[in-house]
Amino acid sequence: MRFDKVIAGGTVVTPGGTFVGDVGIIGEKIAALGTELDDEGADFIPATGHLVLPGVLDVHVHLELPFCGTVSADDYRTGTRAGARGGVTTVIDFAIPSAGGTLAQAADTWMRKAEGKSLIDYTFHICITRWQEQKDQIADMVARGFTTFKEFMIYESEGWQSDDRALFGTLEQMREHGAMLLVHAESARVLDELIARHHTPEEMQRWGAQLHRITRPNFIEAEAIERAVRWCEVTGGQLYIVHMSTAEGTDIVRAAQARGVPVLAETCVQYLVLDDSVFERPDGHLFACCPQLKGRNDIDRLWEGLRRGEVSVVSTDTCTFTREQKAMWNGDWTKIPMGMPGLETLLPLTYTQGVLGGRLSLEEMVRKLSTNPARIMGLAPRKGAIQVGADADVAIIHPTSTRRVDPAEMETNADWSPYEGMELAGFARTTLSRGEVIVDDYRVVGREGRGQWLPRTSAGLAPRSDAAPVAAPRDASPSPFRDHRVEIHLG
Ligand code: URP
Ligand code: ZN
Ligand code: ZN
Ligand code: ZN
């Protein structure tokens, strides 16, 4: 076989096992795996002494998002360049309808943000913000290739909040269409009450940005996950908890999965490596994200959840704000633009703290960053694994050589980093996207706008059912989900 490119001599992580050898690429696809592949006439990409991993899918990002009275500072140009440098080859963003807007208009708006700018492939989760008005638009969006939807249980002031009626009804529709509902789970009414209690000049003077964590005890997330899981259980619609940050949430997901409830969970790398003591720093307000960082116990439980399979995906929730934007808080924690940069450091942090830190095997990390997100988001077998026939999306990293996180040298528009000063291995020496080298020797060389939109026909692990029974008794049919979950463990 004649190849266009051969990645030679690396330690290649595939779903079938890890081997030292070569990856042969023809056009945009992986054409062969083996040892001593014929590289005559092919571009030779040396990988001896390096790890050859599938490109990372960051399935939770917000690029150029109007939020908290400003617009997040990484757009499709800087955000995807940052991602590529961290081995990310696919992003999934959230298309959010404007006031009075339709789901289709939201998708069109996000298409325009990405087109001509994105370095890597992309698609969007479609956010449902007013279900009563938008419910009849869901089938059309599935037909257009969007199979994941999102509802927020908070953010009334943004006009994004969904109630239980919407969650319940949308989950029924997910079952009907073989689609998946992503949920931001926080308990809005109790959170409002806690914020109101602390929103006094005296408290703000005394506690500053620490009020962000004081007003969001773990039960705020746990109660909301519990409720969403209940609606998932009685409808049978596939549910995916985004940015899960608590030990309690992980326990609830574990118990639900053991009952055969089709719920999956994602955490974000910041919840695995940072704890809420950062709010005590003079610049603690920079670290405000939503949900906020939690304690050491939560960090340990989330890593354990990743190992045990209760947490399937690690993403970033990238929502970058500069120091100037963060300064809008002016002493009132409810006005901090919530979110942090993350795309550039997802793989380096997960690799350094997870694999080198002895918390995850290399293969487990690849499942959480690539294989599982691709399968769950309906992008497999095209994305997420080094296997014949898949897109040649590849990240080549050195196993031990580290770089110091310095915002001045990064692709993100952020002028700070939550990880500043950390020594991290796992930045991409080389990134390939559909067979094209877009990062070479740690520098972005790919052309902006080359990224493509990715249509999908499925999502989640629960089977599609046109019967769509409402509140079917749990024992009526054996759960197909259990078996699928075992696959995720082994996958
Ligand atoms: O702080 C965050 N995560 N900002 C983005 C919005 C969200 O809830 O994901
Ligand atoms: Zn969220
Ligand atoms: Zn988010
Ligand atoms: Zn920069």
Short mmCIF file of C-alpha atoms and ligand atoms in Angstrom, two decimals:
data_model
loop_
_atom_site.label_atom_id
_atom_site.label_comp_id
_atom_site.label_asym_id
_atom_site.label_seq_id
_atom_site.Cartn_x
_atom_site.Cartn_y
_atom_site.Cartn_z
CA MET A 1 0.00 0.00 0.00
CA ARG A 2 1.20 3.52 -0.80
CA PHE A 3 0.58 6.11 1.91
CA ASP A 4 0.52 9.88 1.82
CA LYS A 5 1.91 10.03 5.34
CA VAL A 6 3.38 7.55 7.78
CA ILE A 7 3.65 8.27 11.49
CA ALA A 8 6.53 6.01 12.33
CA GLY A 9 7.83 4.23 15.40
CA GLY A 10 5.59 5.69 18.08
CA THR A 11 3.70 4.05 20.91
CA VAL A 12 0.26 3.95 19.33
CA VAL A 13 -2.87 3.74 21.51
CA THR A 14 -5.74 1.99 19.70
CA PRO A 15 -9.03 0.51 20.95
CA GLY A 16 -7.49 -2.92 20.38
CA GLY A 17 -4.39 -2.25 22.45
CA THR A 18 -1.19 -0.24 22.55
CA PHE A 19 1.68 -1.15 20.25
CA VAL A 20 4.94 0.31 19.02
CA GLY A 21 4.68 0.87 15.30
CA ASP A 22 3.33 2.93 12.45
CA VAL A 23 0.15 4.62 11.33
CA GLY A 24 -0.36 4.84 7.56
CA ILE A 25 -2.52 7.69 6.24
CA ILE A 26 -4.11 8.06 2.82
CA GLY A 27 -5.85 11.37 2.23
CA GLU A 28 -7.86 12.25 5.32
CA LYS A 29 -8.14 8.70 6.67
CA ILE A 30 -6.14 6.19 8.64
CA ALA A 31 -5.43 3.44 6.11
CA ALA A 32 -3.25 0.99 8.02
CA LEU A 33 -1.69 0.20 11.37
CA GLY A 34 1.38 -1.96 11.53
CA THR A 35 5.11 -2.19 11.86
CA GLU A 36 7.46 -1.13 9.13
CA LEU A 37 4.75 0.23 6.88
CA ASP A 38 6.09 1.18 3.44
CA ASP A 39 6.92 4.85 3.73
CA GLU A 40 8.42 5.25 0.26
CA GLY A 41 7.10 8.45 -1.24
CA ALA A 42 5.14 9.22 1.91
CA ASP A 43 5.66 12.18 4.20
CA PHE A 44 7.52 10.67 7.11
CA ILE A 45 6.46 11.82 10.56
CA PRO A 46 8.90 10.43 13.12
CA ALA A 47 7.32 9.41 16.41
CA THR A 48 10.01 7.29 18.03
CA GLY A 49 9.96 7.86 21.77
CA HIS A 50 6.55 9.56 21.54
CA LEU A 51 2.97 8.62 22.29
CA VAL A 52 0.60 8.56 19.31
CA LEU A 53 -2.93 9.23 20.53
CA PRO A 54 -6.27 9.85 18.86
CA GLY A 55 -7.04 13.56 18.64
CA VAL A 56 -8.96 14.82 21.65
CA LEU A 57 -12.65 15.74 21.41
CA ASP A 58 -13.49 18.64 23.71
CA VAL A 59 -17.26 18.24 23.68
CA HIS A 60 -17.98 21.16 26.02
CA VAL A 61 -16.75 24.58 24.89
CA HIS A 62 -18.23 28.08 24.60
CA LEU A 63 -16.52 30.17 21.93
CA GLU A 64 -17.56 33.79 21.43
CA LEU A 65 -20.49 33.32 23.80
CA PRO A 66 -22.52 36.34 24.93
CA PHE A 67 -22.71 35.65 28.68
CA CYS A 68 -22.67 37.53 31.99
CA GLY A 69 -22.92 40.90 30.26
CA THR A 70 -19.90 40.37 27.99
CA VAL A 71 -18.71 37.97 25.27
CA SER A 72 -16.28 35.14 25.99
CA ALA A 73 -12.86 36.07 24.71
CA ASP A 74 -11.82 33.04 22.67
CA ASP A 75 -13.54 32.79 19.30
CA TYR A 76 -13.26 30.01 16.71
CA ARG A 77 -9.88 31.31 15.58
CA THR A 78 -8.07 31.53 18.89
CA GLY A 79 -10.08 28.79 20.61
CA THR A 80 -9.39 26.15 18.00
CA ARG A 81 -5.73 27.16 17.65
CA ALA A 82 -5.45 26.74 21.42
CA GLY A 83 -7.15 23.37 21.15
CA ALA A 84 -4.87 22.13 18.38
CA ARG A 85 -1.82 22.94 20.49
CA GLY A 86 -3.28 20.68 23.14
CA GLY A 87 -4.05 17.86 20.69
CA VAL A 88 -7.76 18.73 20.37
CA THR A 89 -9.10 17.97 16.89
CA THR A 90 -12.86 18.29 17.46
CA VAL A 91 -14.90 20.74 19.51
CA ILE A 92 -18.58 20.75 20.32
CA ASP A 93 -19.96 24.15 21.28
CA PHE A 94 -23.46 25.12 22.46
CA ALA A 95 -25.76 26.99 20.06
CA ILE A 96 -28.03 29.10 22.25
CA PRO A 97 -31.16 30.77 20.84
CA SER A 98 -31.42 34.52 21.24
CA ALA A 99 -34.52 35.94 22.91
CA GLY A 100 -37.45 34.84 20.76
CA GLY A 101 -35.13 32.96 18.37
CA THR A 102 -35.63 29.44 17.02
CA LEU A 103 -33.35 26.45 17.37
CA ALA A 104 -32.53 26.66 13.65
CA GLN A 105 -31.54 30.31 13.97
CA ALA A 106 -29.27 29.43 16.88
CA ALA A 107 -27.57 26.73 14.79
CA ASP A 108 -27.15 29.19 11.89
CA THR A 109 -25.68 31.82 14.19
CA TRP A 110 -23.11 29.37 15.54
CA MET A 111 -22.31 28.11 12.03
CA ARG A 112 -21.40 31.66 11.10
CA LYS A 113 -19.16 32.00 14.16
CA ALA A 114 -17.22 28.89 13.12
CA GLU A 115 -17.12 29.11 9.33
CA GLY A 116 -13.93 30.56 7.94
CA LYS A 117 -12.32 30.58 11.37
CA SER A 118 -12.19 27.09 12.81
CA LEU A 119 -8.91 25.24 12.47
CA ILE A 120 -10.46 21.93 13.56
CA ASP A 121 -13.74 20.10 13.08
CA TYR A 122 -16.77 21.17 15.06
CA THR A 123 -20.43 20.85 15.73
CA PHE A 124 -22.92 22.13 18.31
CA HIS A 125 -25.30 21.00 20.98
CA ILE A 126 -28.60 22.82 20.44
CA CYS A 127 -29.80 24.59 23.58
CA ILE A 128 -33.49 24.52 24.40
CA THR A 129 -34.31 27.67 26.32
CA ARG A 130 -38.11 27.89 25.91
CA TRP A 131 -39.29 24.32 25.46
CA GLN A 132 -42.97 25.09 24.99
CA GLU A 133 -42.14 27.22 21.97
CA GLN A 134 -39.25 25.13 20.71
CA LYS A 135 -40.38 21.54 21.25
CA ASP A 136 -41.80 21.18 17.75
CA GLN A 137 -38.45 22.23 16.26
CA ILE A 138 -36.48 19.35 17.76
CA ALA A 139 -37.28 16.76 15.08
CA ASP A 140 -36.09 19.14 12.35
CA MET A 141 -32.82 19.72 14.15
CA VAL A 142 -32.23 15.96 14.41
CA ALA A 143 -32.95 15.69 10.68
CA ARG A 144 -30.38 18.44 10.07
CA GLY A 145 -27.69 16.42 11.85
CA PHE A 146 -27.86 17.79 15.38
CA THR A 147 -28.50 14.94 17.82
CA THR A 148 -27.55 16.50 21.15
CA PHE A 149 -29.60 19.11 22.99
CA LYS A 150 -28.97 21.03 26.17
CA GLU A 151 -31.04 22.47 28.97
CA PHE A 152 -29.89 24.65 31.85
CA MET A 153 -31.56 24.28 35.25
CA ILE A 154 -30.28 27.79 36.19
CA TYR A 155 -29.55 31.08 34.37
CA GLU A 156 -32.99 32.65 34.52
CA SER A 157 -31.39 36.09 34.09
CA GLU A 158 -29.83 34.98 30.79
CA GLY A 159 -33.23 33.72 29.62
CA TRP A 160 -31.89 30.15 29.40
CA GLN A 161 -33.51 28.39 32.36
CA SER A 162 -35.61 25.24 31.89
CA ASP A 163 -38.10 23.89 34.44
CA ASP A 164 -39.02 20.28 35.23
CA ARG A 165 -41.80 20.31 32.68
CA ALA A 166 -39.27 21.09 29.96
CA LEU A 167 -36.76 18.52 31.22
CA PHE A 168 -39.38 15.80 31.38
CA GLY A 169 -40.87 16.60 27.99
CA THR A 170 -37.50 16.93 26.28
CA LEU A 171 -36.27 13.61 27.69
CA GLU A 172 -39.36 11.92 26.24
CA GLN A 173 -38.48 13.45 22.88
CA MET A 174 -34.87 12.30 23.19
CA ARG A 175 -36.05 8.73 23.55
CA GLU A 176 -38.28 9.10 20.55
CA HIS A 177 -35.54 10.52 18.32
CA GLY A 178 -32.54 8.56 19.59
CA ALA A 179 -31.07 11.88 20.68
CA MET A 180 -29.49 12.97 23.98
CA LEU A 181 -30.18 15.74 26.48
CA LEU A 182 -27.26 17.44 28.19
CA VAL A 183 -28.16 19.14 31.45
CA HIS A 184 -26.49 21.83 33.53
CA ALA A 185 -27.67 20.65 36.94
CA GLU A 186 -27.89 23.22 39.73
CA SER A 187 -30.87 23.87 41.95
CA ALA A 188 -32.06 27.31 40.89
CA ARG A 189 -34.53 28.29 43.59
CA VAL A 190 -32.40 27.34 46.57
CA LEU A 191 -29.37 28.90 44.91
CA ASP A 192 -31.32 32.15 44.44
CA GLU A 193 -32.21 32.10 48.12
CA LEU A 194 -28.62 31.54 49.25
CA ILE A 195 -27.35 34.29 46.97
CA ALA A 196 -30.00 36.71 48.26
CA ARG A 197 -29.05 35.98 51.89
CA HIS A 198 -25.41 36.83 51.30
CA HIS A 199 -25.83 39.72 48.88
CA THR A 200 -25.17 42.48 51.42
CA PRO A 201 -22.41 45.10 51.46
CA GLU A 202 -21.07 43.72 54.77
CA GLU A 203 -20.83 40.14 53.51
CA MET A 204 -19.27 41.20 50.22
CA GLN A 205 -16.75 43.34 52.04
CA ARG A 206 -15.86 40.48 54.35
CA TRP A 207 -15.83 37.49 51.98
CA GLY A 208 -15.30 38.87 48.47
CA ALA A 209 -15.07 36.17 45.78
CA GLN A 210 -15.33 33.44 48.42
CA LEU A 211 -19.08 34.06 48.37
CA HIS A 212 -19.10 32.25 45.03
CA ARG A 213 -18.40 28.98 46.84
CA ILE A 214 -20.22 29.86 50.05
CA THR A 215 -23.51 30.26 48.16
CA ARG A 216 -23.10 27.02 46.20
CA PRO A 217 -22.80 24.15 48.67
CA ASN A 218 -22.59 20.68 47.12
CA PHE A 219 -26.29 19.99 47.62
CA ILE A 220 -27.07 22.65 45.00
CA GLU A 221 -25.63 20.37 42.33
CA ALA A 222 -26.67 17.10 43.96
CA GLU A 223 -30.36 17.93 44.27
CA ALA A 224 -30.54 19.01 40.64
CA ILE A 225 -28.79 15.88 39.40
CA GLU A 226 -31.16 13.78 41.50
CA ARG A 227 -34.17 15.46 39.90
CA ALA A 228 -32.83 15.21 36.35
CA VAL A 229 -31.99 11.54 36.92
CA ARG A 230 -35.56 10.94 38.10
CA TRP A 231 -36.98 12.38 34.87
CA CYS A 232 -34.48 10.34 32.91
CA GLU A 233 -35.50 7.18 34.73
CA VAL A 234 -39.22 7.53 34.15
CA THR A 235 -38.95 8.67 30.53
CA GLY A 236 -36.08 6.45 29.38
CA GLY A 237 -34.57 9.43 27.52
CA GLN A 238 -30.79 9.55 27.34
CA LEU A 239 -29.38 12.06 29.83
CA TYR A 240 -25.84 13.44 30.08
CA ILE A 241 -24.85 15.53 33.10
CA VAL A 242 -22.38 18.20 32.02
CA HIS A 243 -19.50 19.54 34.13
CA MET A 244 -20.29 17.38 37.17
CA SER A 245 -18.21 18.71 40.05
CA THR A 246 -19.27 16.94 43.26
CA ALA A 247 -18.73 13.65 45.05
CA GLU A 248 -22.47 13.59 45.80
CA GLY A 249 -23.33 13.93 42.11
CA THR A 250 -20.98 11.07 41.26
CA ASP A 251 -22.64 8.86 43.89
CA ILE A 252 -26.09 9.64 42.48
CA VAL A 253 -24.96 8.82 38.94
CA ARG A 254 -23.37 5.60 40.13
CA ALA A 255 -26.55 4.46 41.87
CA ALA A 256 -28.69 5.38 38.86
CA GLN A 257 -26.44 3.55 36.42
CA ALA A 258 -26.56 0.47 38.65
CA ARG A 259 -30.37 0.55 38.29
CA GLY A 260 -30.03 0.72 34.51
CA VAL A 261 -30.97 4.39 34.18
CA PRO A 262 -29.56 5.81 30.91
CA VAL A 263 -27.53 8.61 32.49
CA LEU A 264 -23.95 9.50 31.60
CA ALA A 265 -21.71 12.06 33.23
CA GLU A 266 -18.91 14.38 32.21
CA THR A 267 -16.53 16.26 34.42
CA CYS A 268 -14.16 19.06 33.43
CA VAL A 269 -10.46 19.04 34.02
CA GLN A 270 -10.60 22.08 36.34
CA TYR A 271 -12.70 20.04 38.79
CA LEU A 272 -9.98 17.38 38.77
CA VAL A 273 -6.97 19.61 39.38
CA LEU A 274 -8.07 22.81 41.18
CA ASP A 275 -9.86 23.18 44.50
CA ASP A 276 -11.90 26.01 45.97
CA SER A 277 -9.06 27.32 48.13
CA VAL A 278 -8.15 29.47 45.09
CA PHE A 279 -10.98 31.83 46.09
CA GLU A 280 -8.88 32.90 49.06
CA ARG A 281 -6.24 34.32 46.72
CA PRO A 282 -6.23 38.08 46.04
CA ASP A 283 -7.07 37.24 42.40
CA GLY A 284 -9.52 34.50 43.44
CA HIS A 285 -12.35 36.04 41.41
CA LEU A 286 -10.54 34.97 38.22
CA PHE A 287 -11.36 31.35 39.05
CA ALA A 288 -15.13 31.83 39.19
CA CYS A 289 -16.77 29.34 36.88
CA CYS A 290 -20.16 27.73 36.99
CA PRO A 291 -20.51 25.38 38.79
CA GLN A 292 -17.61 26.53 40.95
CA LEU A 293 -14.54 24.59 42.01
CA LYS A 294 -15.10 22.22 44.91
CA GLY A 295 -13.05 20.50 47.65
CA ARG A 296 -10.32 17.84 47.76
CA ASN A 297 -12.86 15.13 48.57
CA ASP A 298 -14.76 15.94 45.38
CA ILE A 299 -11.56 15.85 43.36
CA ASP A 300 -10.70 12.37 44.68
CA ARG A 301 -14.22 11.09 44.05
CA LEU A 302 -14.27 12.39 40.46
CA TRP A 303 -10.97 10.67 39.64
CA GLU A 304 -12.37 7.49 41.17
CA GLY A 305 -15.54 7.96 39.12
CA LEU A 306 -13.43 8.15 35.98
CA ARG A 307 -11.63 4.93 36.85
CA ARG A 308 -14.84 3.09 37.72
CA GLY A 309 -16.72 4.31 34.64
CA GLU A 310 -19.33 6.47 36.40
CA VAL A 311 -17.77 9.50 34.72
CA SER A 312 -17.33 8.88 31.00
CA VAL A 313 -15.84 12.09 29.65
CA VAL A 314 -13.39 14.85 30.60
CA SER A 315 -13.96 18.18 28.85
CA THR A 316 -13.14 21.82 29.61
CA ASP A 317 -16.25 24.05 29.53
CA THR A 318 -13.87 26.58 27.98
CA CYS A 319 -15.45 30.00 28.45
CA THR A 320 -12.56 32.44 28.43
CA PHE A 321 -12.64 35.84 30.07
CA THR A 322 -9.68 38.20 30.25
CA ARG A 323 -8.54 39.95 33.43
CA GLU A 324 -10.28 43.07 32.21
CA GLN A 325 -13.56 41.20 31.75
CA LYS A 326 -13.22 39.51 35.13
CA ALA A 327 -12.67 42.95 36.69
CA MET A 328 -16.31 43.73 35.90
CA TRP A 329 -17.09 42.10 39.25
CA ASN A 330 -15.90 45.15 41.15
CA GLY A 331 -16.34 43.43 44.49
CA ASP A 332 -19.74 41.83 43.77
CA TRP A 333 -19.32 38.11 43.15
CA THR A 334 -22.67 37.85 41.32
CA LYS A 335 -21.21 40.01 38.54
CA ILE A 336 -18.07 37.97 37.81
CA PRO A 337 -18.15 36.64 34.22
CA MET A 338 -18.13 32.91 34.94
CA GLY A 339 -15.76 30.66 33.06
CA MET A 340 -12.10 29.98 32.35
CA PRO A 341 -9.82 29.18 29.41
CA GLY A 342 -9.12 25.47 29.00
CA LEU A 343 -8.77 24.03 25.49
CA GLU A 344 -4.99 24.35 25.36
CA THR A 345 -4.39 22.54 28.64
CA LEU A 346 -7.00 19.73 28.64
CA LEU A 347 -4.67 16.99 27.43
CA PRO A 348 -1.55 18.28 29.24
CA LEU A 349 -3.39 18.47 32.58
CA THR A 350 -5.17 15.13 32.22
CA TYR A 351 -1.98 13.44 31.07
CA THR A 352 0.28 15.00 33.71
CA GLN A 353 -2.02 14.70 36.70
CA GLY A 354 -3.91 11.62 35.52
CA VAL A 355 -1.43 9.34 33.76
CA LEU A 356 1.89 10.58 35.17
CA GLY A 357 0.16 11.12 38.52
CA GLY A 358 -0.84 7.44 38.64
CA ARG A 359 -4.60 8.12 38.67
CA LEU A 360 -5.45 6.81 35.19
CA SER A 361 -3.78 4.48 32.75
CA LEU A 362 -2.86 5.89 29.35
CA GLU A 363 -5.66 3.84 27.78
CA GLU A 364 -8.19 5.08 30.34
CA MET A 365 -7.22 8.66 29.57
CA VAL A 366 -7.67 8.07 25.84
CA ARG A 367 -11.15 6.67 26.48
CA LYS A 368 -12.18 9.71 28.54
CA LEU A 369 -10.75 12.30 26.13
CA SER A 370 -11.40 10.70 22.75
CA THR A 371 -13.14 7.34 22.43
CA ASN A 372 -16.03 7.87 24.83
CA PRO A 373 -16.87 11.44 23.79
CA ALA A 374 -16.87 10.36 20.13
CA ARG A 375 -19.19 7.43 20.81
CA ILE A 376 -21.49 9.29 23.16
CA MET A 377 -21.81 12.33 20.89
CA GLY A 378 -22.53 10.26 17.78
CA LEU A 379 -19.17 10.87 16.10
CA ALA A 380 -17.81 7.32 16.17
CA PRO A 381 -16.35 5.53 14.26
CA ARG A 382 -15.27 8.58 12.28
CA LYS A 383 -13.67 10.26 15.32
CA GLY A 384 -12.18 9.22 18.65
CA ALA A 385 -9.91 6.28 17.87
CA ILE A 386 -6.83 5.34 15.91
CA GLN A 387 -8.32 2.67 13.70
CA VAL A 388 -8.47 1.93 9.99
CA GLY A 389 -11.17 3.97 8.27
CA ALA A 390 -11.31 6.70 10.91
CA ASP A 391 -10.34 10.29 10.24
CA ALA A 392 -6.60 10.74 10.68
CA ASP A 393 -6.98 12.98 13.75
CA VAL A 394 -3.87 12.35 15.81
CA ALA A 395 -2.00 13.95 18.72
CA ILE A 396 1.68 13.09 19.14
CA ILE A 397 3.07 13.92 22.57
CA HIS A 398 6.35 13.35 24.36
CA PRO A 399 5.77 11.14 27.40
CA THR A 400 7.85 13.14 29.89
CA SER A 401 9.17 16.40 28.54
CA THR A 402 7.34 19.30 30.18
CA ARG A 403 6.54 22.90 29.33
CA ARG A 404 5.71 25.64 31.79
CA VAL A 405 2.25 27.15 31.46
CA ASP A 406 2.78 30.78 30.48
CA PRO A 407 -0.22 32.70 29.14
CA ALA A 408 2.08 34.98 27.14
CA GLU A 409 3.09 32.02 24.96
CA MET A 410 -0.32 30.47 24.53
CA GLU A 411 -2.79 30.65 21.68
CA THR A 412 -5.75 31.55 23.87
CA ASN A 413 -6.82 35.18 24.06
CA ALA A 414 -6.70 34.90 27.84
CA ASP A 415 -4.05 37.06 29.48
CA TRP A 416 -3.97 34.72 32.46
CA SER A 417 -4.19 31.00 33.05
CA PRO A 418 -5.68 29.08 35.97
CA TYR A 419 -2.65 26.79 35.58
CA GLU A 420 0.04 29.45 35.24
CA GLY A 421 3.44 28.20 36.33
CA MET A 422 2.54 24.52 36.27
CA GLU A 423 5.03 22.23 34.51
CA LEU A 424 2.98 20.04 32.21
CA ALA A 425 3.81 17.21 29.84
CA GLY A 426 1.38 16.40 27.06
CA PHE A 427 1.35 19.48 24.82
CA ALA A 428 1.15 18.31 21.23
CA ARG A 429 4.45 18.14 19.40
CA THR A 430 2.40 17.30 16.31
CA THR A 431 -1.35 17.42 15.71
CA LEU A 432 -2.99 16.03 12.59
CA SER A 433 -6.54 16.84 11.61
CA ARG A 434 -7.99 14.71 8.81
CA GLY A 435 -4.49 13.81 7.71
CA GLU A 436 -3.14 17.36 7.67
CA VAL A 437 -0.42 18.52 10.05
CA ILE A 438 -1.86 21.52 11.90
CA VAL A 439 0.64 21.63 14.77
CA ASP A 440 4.31 20.99 14.06
CA ASP A 441 7.05 21.17 16.67
CA TYR A 442 4.57 22.64 19.19
CA ARG A 443 3.57 25.48 16.83
CA VAL A 444 0.29 25.93 15.02
CA VAL A 445 0.84 25.66 11.27
CA GLY A 446 -2.69 24.87 10.05
CA ARG A 447 -4.85 27.27 8.12
CA GLU A 448 -7.80 28.91 9.82
CA GLY A 449 -11.17 28.00 8.38
CA ARG A 450 -10.10 24.48 7.31
CA GLY A 451 -12.25 22.88 10.04
CA GLN A 452 -15.49 21.25 8.96
CA TRP A 453 -18.93 20.96 10.51
CA LEU A 454 -19.70 17.38 11.55
CA PRO A 455 -23.24 16.10 10.92
CA ARG A 456 -24.50 13.32 13.19
CA THR A 457 -27.28 10.76 13.09
CA SER A 458 -27.20 9.41 16.65
CA ALA A 459 -26.14 10.18 20.21
CA GLY A 460 -25.92 8.51 23.58
CA LEU A 461 -26.03 4.84 24.38
CA ALA A 462 -29.73 4.25 24.96
CA PRO A 463 -31.54 2.69 22.00
CA ARG A 464 -34.01 4.66 19.99
CA SER A 465 -37.61 3.71 20.62
CA ASP A 466 -40.56 4.96 18.64
CA ALA A 467 -42.84 3.54 21.30
CA ALA A 468 -41.70 6.24 23.74
CA PRO A 469 -43.55 4.93 26.79
CA VAL A 470 -44.06 7.59 29.42
CA ALA A 471 -43.24 6.55 32.96
CA ALA A 472 -42.82 2.90 31.98
CA PRO A 473 -42.29 0.71 35.02
CA ARG A 474 -38.61 0.08 35.45
CA ASP A 475 -38.98 -3.68 35.37
CA ALA A 476 -41.11 -3.78 32.25
CA SER A 477 -38.13 -4.49 30.02
CA PRO A 478 -34.55 -5.33 30.86
CA SER A 479 -32.35 -2.27 30.58
CA PRO A 480 -30.20 -2.34 27.47
CA PHE A 481 -28.11 0.35 29.05
CA ARG A 482 -26.27 -1.87 31.48
CA ASP A 483 -24.60 -3.79 28.70
CA HIS A 484 -23.62 -0.64 26.89
CA ARG A 485 -22.10 0.72 30.03
CA VAL A 486 -19.96 -2.35 30.39
CA GLU A 487 -18.71 -1.63 26.89
CA ILE A 488 -17.77 1.86 27.94
CA HIS A 489 -15.74 0.35 30.77
CA LEU A 490 -13.91 -1.99 28.46
CA GLY A 491 -13.96 0.15 25.32
O1 URP B 1 -18.54 29.01 33.94
C1 URP B 1 -19.01 28.51 32.96
N1 URP B 1 -19.05 27.23 32.89
N2 URP B 1 -19.47 29.22 31.92
C2 URP B 1 -20.16 28.69 30.82
C3 URP B 1 -21.62 28.42 31.05
C4 URP B 1 -21.92 27.05 31.58
O2 URP B 1 -22.70 26.92 32.52
O3 URP B 1 -21.43 26.06 31.06
ZN ZN B 2 -23.17 24.91 32.45
ZN ZN B 3 -20.69 25.15 29.67
ZN ZN B 4 -2.09 34.72 24.42
#
